[in-house]
mmCIF file of C-alpha atoms in Angstrom:
data_model
loop_
_atom_site.group_PDB
_atom_site.id
_atom_site.type_symbol
_atom_site.label_atom_id
_atom_site.label_comp_id
_atom_site.label_asym_id
_atom_site.label_seq_id
_atom_site.Cartn_x
_atom_site.Cartn_y
_atom_site.Cartn_z
ATOM 1 C CA UNK A 1 -6.468 23.024 26.557
ATOM 2 C CA UNK A 2 -6.414 23.140 22.871
ATOM 3 C CA UNK A 3 -5.217 20.166 20.962
ATOM 4 C CA UNK A 4 -2.858 19.982 18.096
ATOM 5 C CA UNK A 5 -4.880 18.608 15.090
ATOM 6 C CA UNK A 6 -1.710 16.897 13.790
ATOM 7 C CA UNK A 7 -1.350 14.963 16.939
ATOM 8 C CA UNK A 8 -5.009 13.329 16.614
ATOM 9 C CA UNK A 9 -4.253 12.572 13.011
ATOM 10 C CA UNK A 10 -3.910 8.843 12.483
ATOM 11 C CA UNK A 11 -0.410 7.388 12.063
ATOM 12 C CA UNK A 12 0.775 6.247 8.351
ATOM 13 C CA UNK A 13 1.130 2.775 9.787
ATOM 14 C CA UNK A 14 -2.756 2.765 10.900
ATOM 15 C CA UNK A 15 -3.464 4.224 7.274
ATOM 16 C CA UNK A 16 -1.718 1.307 5.784
ATOM 17 C CA UNK A 17 -3.221 -1.147 8.078
ATOM 18 C CA UNK A 18 -6.722 0.042 7.182
ATOM 19 C CA UNK A 19 -5.571 -0.005 3.362
ATOM 20 C CA UNK A 20 -4.893 -3.853 3.885
ATOM 21 C CA UNK A 21 -8.307 -4.645 5.599
ATOM 22 C CA UNK A 22 -10.097 -2.816 2.578
ATOM 23 C CA UNK A 23 -7.874 -4.664 0.127
ATOM 24 C CA UNK A 24 -8.721 -7.918 1.625
ATOM 25 C CA UNK A 25 -12.274 -7.361 1.170
ATOM 26 C CA UNK A 26 -11.945 -6.257 -2.544
ATOM 27 C CA UNK A 27 -9.970 -9.348 -3.550
ATOM 28 C CA UNK A 28 -11.868 -12.491 -4.613
ATOM 29 C CA UNK A 29 -10.931 -15.758 -2.902
ATOM 30 C CA UNK A 30 -9.317 -16.647 -6.387
ATOM 31 C CA UNK A 31 -7.192 -13.469 -6.348
ATOM 32 C CA UNK A 32 -6.147 -14.081 -2.658
ATOM 33 C CA UNK A 33 -4.984 -17.710 -3.606
ATOM 34 C CA UNK A 34 -3.061 -16.339 -6.565
ATOM 35 C CA UNK A 35 -1.340 -13.635 -4.502
ATOM 36 C CA UNK A 36 -0.614 -16.065 -1.736
ATOM 37 C CA UNK A 37 1.091 -18.463 -4.108
ATOM 38 C CA UNK A 38 3.093 -15.794 -6.032
ATOM 39 C CA UNK A 39 4.104 -13.574 -3.180
ATOM 40 C CA UNK A 40 2.994 -14.717 0.276
ATOM 41 C CA UNK A 41 5.123 -12.019 1.904
ATOM 42 C CA UNK A 42 5.583 -8.454 0.685
ATOM 43 C CA UNK A 43 7.410 -5.889 2.521
ATOM 44 C CA UNK A 44 6.428 -2.299 1.701
ATOM 45 C CA UNK A 45 9.261 0.170 2.773
ATOM 46 C CA UNK A 46 8.661 3.975 2.809
ATOM 47 C CA UNK A 47 11.914 5.293 4.079
ATOM 48 C CA UNK A 48 11.026 8.970 3.917
ATOM 49 C CA UNK A 49 8.390 8.496 6.782
ATOM 50 C CA UNK A 50 10.378 5.484 8.348
ATOM 51 C CA UNK A 51 7.495 3.342 7.497
ATOM 52 C CA UNK A 52 7.235 -0.394 6.988
ATOM 53 C CA UNK A 53 4.469 -2.652 6.180
ATOM 54 C CA UNK A 54 4.740 -6.420 6.057
ATOM 55 C CA UNK A 55 1.884 -7.806 4.081
ATOM 56 C CA UNK A 56 1.178 -11.581 4.419
ATOM 57 C CA UNK A 57 -1.137 -13.019 1.970
ATOM 58 C CA UNK A 58 -2.936 -16.549 2.241
ATOM 59 C CA UNK A 59 -6.011 -18.008 0.769
ATOM 60 C CA UNK A 60 -7.826 -17.200 3.891
ATOM 61 C CA UNK A 61 -6.784 -13.601 3.673
ATOM 62 C CA UNK A 62 -4.566 -10.597 3.801
ATOM 63 C CA UNK A 63 -3.135 -9.385 7.086
ATOM 64 C CA UNK A 64 -0.324 -7.078 8.280
ATOM 65 C CA UNK A 65 2.351 -9.224 9.989
ATOM 66 C CA UNK A 66 5.300 -8.697 12.118
ATOM 67 C CA UNK A 67 8.156 -7.496 9.937
ATOM 68 C CA UNK A 68 10.799 -9.699 11.593
ATOM 69 C CA UNK A 69 12.736 -11.258 8.734
ATOM 70 C CA UNK A 70 12.892 -9.528 5.472
ATOM 71 C CA UNK A 71 10.572 -11.318 3.033
ATOM 72 C CA UNK A 72 11.950 -12.172 -0.343
ATOM 73 C CA UNK A 73 9.931 -9.535 -2.139
ATOM 74 C CA UNK A 74 10.508 -5.893 -1.221
ATOM 75 C CA UNK A 75 8.836 -2.835 -2.609
ATOM 76 C CA UNK A 76 10.523 0.598 -1.641
ATOM 77 C CA UNK A 77 9.293 4.066 -2.458
ATOM 78 C CA UNK A 78 8.575 7.404 -0.638
ATOM 79 C CA UNK A 79 5.183 7.938 0.779
ATOM 80 C CA UNK A 80 4.369 10.796 -1.774
ATOM 81 C CA UNK A 81 4.890 8.272 -4.669
ATOM 82 C CA UNK A 82 2.090 5.984 -3.218
ATOM 83 C CA UNK A 83 -0.239 9.093 -2.586
ATOM 84 C CA UNK A 84 0.476 10.444 -6.055
ATOM 85 C CA UNK A 85 -0.521 7.227 -7.553
ATOM 86 C CA UNK A 86 -3.398 6.579 -5.403
ATOM 87 C CA UNK A 87 -4.722 10.209 -6.165
ATOM 88 C CA UNK A 88 -4.029 10.200 -9.977
ATOM 89 C CA UNK A 89 -1.257 12.526 -9.924
ATOM 90 C CA UNK A 90 1.470 10.225 -11.395
ATOM 91 C CA UNK A 91 1.170 6.504 -12.306
ATOM 92 C CA UNK A 92 3.331 3.962 -10.455
ATOM 93 C CA UNK A 93 4.796 2.941 -13.860
ATOM 94 C CA UNK A 94 5.927 6.569 -14.363
ATOM 95 C CA UNK A 95 7.495 6.524 -10.812
ATOM 96 C CA UNK A 96 9.114 3.205 -11.273
ATOM 97 C CA UNK A 97 10.635 4.385 -14.514
ATOM 98 C CA UNK A 98 11.973 7.486 -12.810
ATOM 99 C CA UNK A 99 13.577 5.500 -10.204
ATOM 100 C CA UNK A 100 11.223 6.431 -7.470
ATOM 101 C CA UNK A 101 10.034 2.802 -6.827
ATOM 102 C CA UNK A 102 12.583 0.085 -6.235
ATOM 103 C CA UNK A 103 11.698 -3.470 -6.385
ATOM 104 C CA UNK A 104 13.836 -6.559 -4.872
ATOM 105 C CA UNK A 105 13.190 -10.180 -5.229
ATOM 106 C CA UNK A 106 10.372 -10.218 -8.034
ATOM 107 C CA UNK A 107 10.338 -13.108 -10.206
ATOM 108 C CA UNK A 108 9.327 -11.769 -13.660
ATOM 109 C CA UNK A 109 6.957 -14.732 -14.103
ATOM 110 C CA UNK A 110 4.969 -13.350 -11.184
ATOM 111 C CA UNK A 111 4.675 -9.991 -12.367
ATOM 112 C CA UNK A 112 1.014 -10.593 -13.457
ATOM 113 C CA UNK A 113 0.008 -11.365 -9.773
ATOM 114 C CA UNK A 114 1.643 -8.120 -8.533
ATOM 115 C CA UNK A 115 0.006 -5.926 -11.189
ATOM 116 C CA UNK A 116 -3.407 -7.408 -10.355
ATOM 117 C CA UNK A 117 -2.886 -5.985 -6.895
ATOM 118 C CA UNK A 118 -2.021 -2.574 -8.099
ATOM 119 C CA UNK A 119 -5.368 -1.124 -8.685
ATOM 120 C CA UNK A 120 -7.348 -2.631 -5.662
ATOM 121 C CA UNK A 121 -4.379 -1.452 -3.688
ATOM 122 C CA UNK A 122 -4.707 2.181 -4.846
ATOM 123 C CA UNK A 123 -8.392 1.968 -4.605
ATOM 124 C CA UNK A 124 -7.978 0.932 -1.020
ATOM 125 C CA UNK A 125 -5.591 3.399 -0.059
ATOM 126 C CA UNK A 126 -7.885 6.114 -1.135
ATOM 127 C CA UNK A 127 -10.703 4.754 0.700
ATOM 128 C CA UNK A 128 -8.734 4.448 3.952
ATOM 129 C CA UNK A 129 -7.473 7.963 3.474
ATOM 130 C CA UNK A 130 -10.985 9.264 3.172
ATOM 131 C CA UNK A 131 -12.048 7.386 6.250
ATOM 132 C CA UNK A 132 -9.046 8.258 8.465
ATOM 133 C CA UNK A 133 -7.999 11.763 7.212
ATOM 134 C CA UNK A 134 -11.054 13.827 6.735
ATOM 135 C CA UNK A 135 -11.014 16.610 4.183
ATOM 136 C CA UNK A 136 -10.695 20.151 5.708
ATOM 137 C CA UNK A 137 -13.713 21.913 6.452
ATOM 138 C CA UNK A 138 -14.779 24.831 4.008
ATOM 139 C CA UNK A 139 -13.909 28.271 5.475
ATOM 140 C CA UNK A 140 -16.715 30.117 7.102
ATOM 141 C CA UNK A 141 -18.313 33.048 5.197
#
């Protein structure tokens, strides 16, 4: 019985969860502590794929939490916006200015801590994507 390759593909949620594990390993204890102080709970919403990720930050580490109550800090964007930024097709700044990213609850004084997270987050997404979504095989000659 043939299997559908799309059915075997990891879910977007699995990709995001792996991204958080990788991101946690990239941040120093000091960076984790800064993030935990500034934004201990961040809800990432991807409405086009009905995806949500509640990132909980503590000095001990980052982890995916149950998205029960809406955290005070919410980032909302299409999945393609995240992937465009991760793979260098368009910056998050350009996407934000174009209205593709919506942020609620950010204290402007905490912007530095959020920006500190962006590059490691995009690097972690790329790595998770490489691990979980293999590149297509080259055609047979």
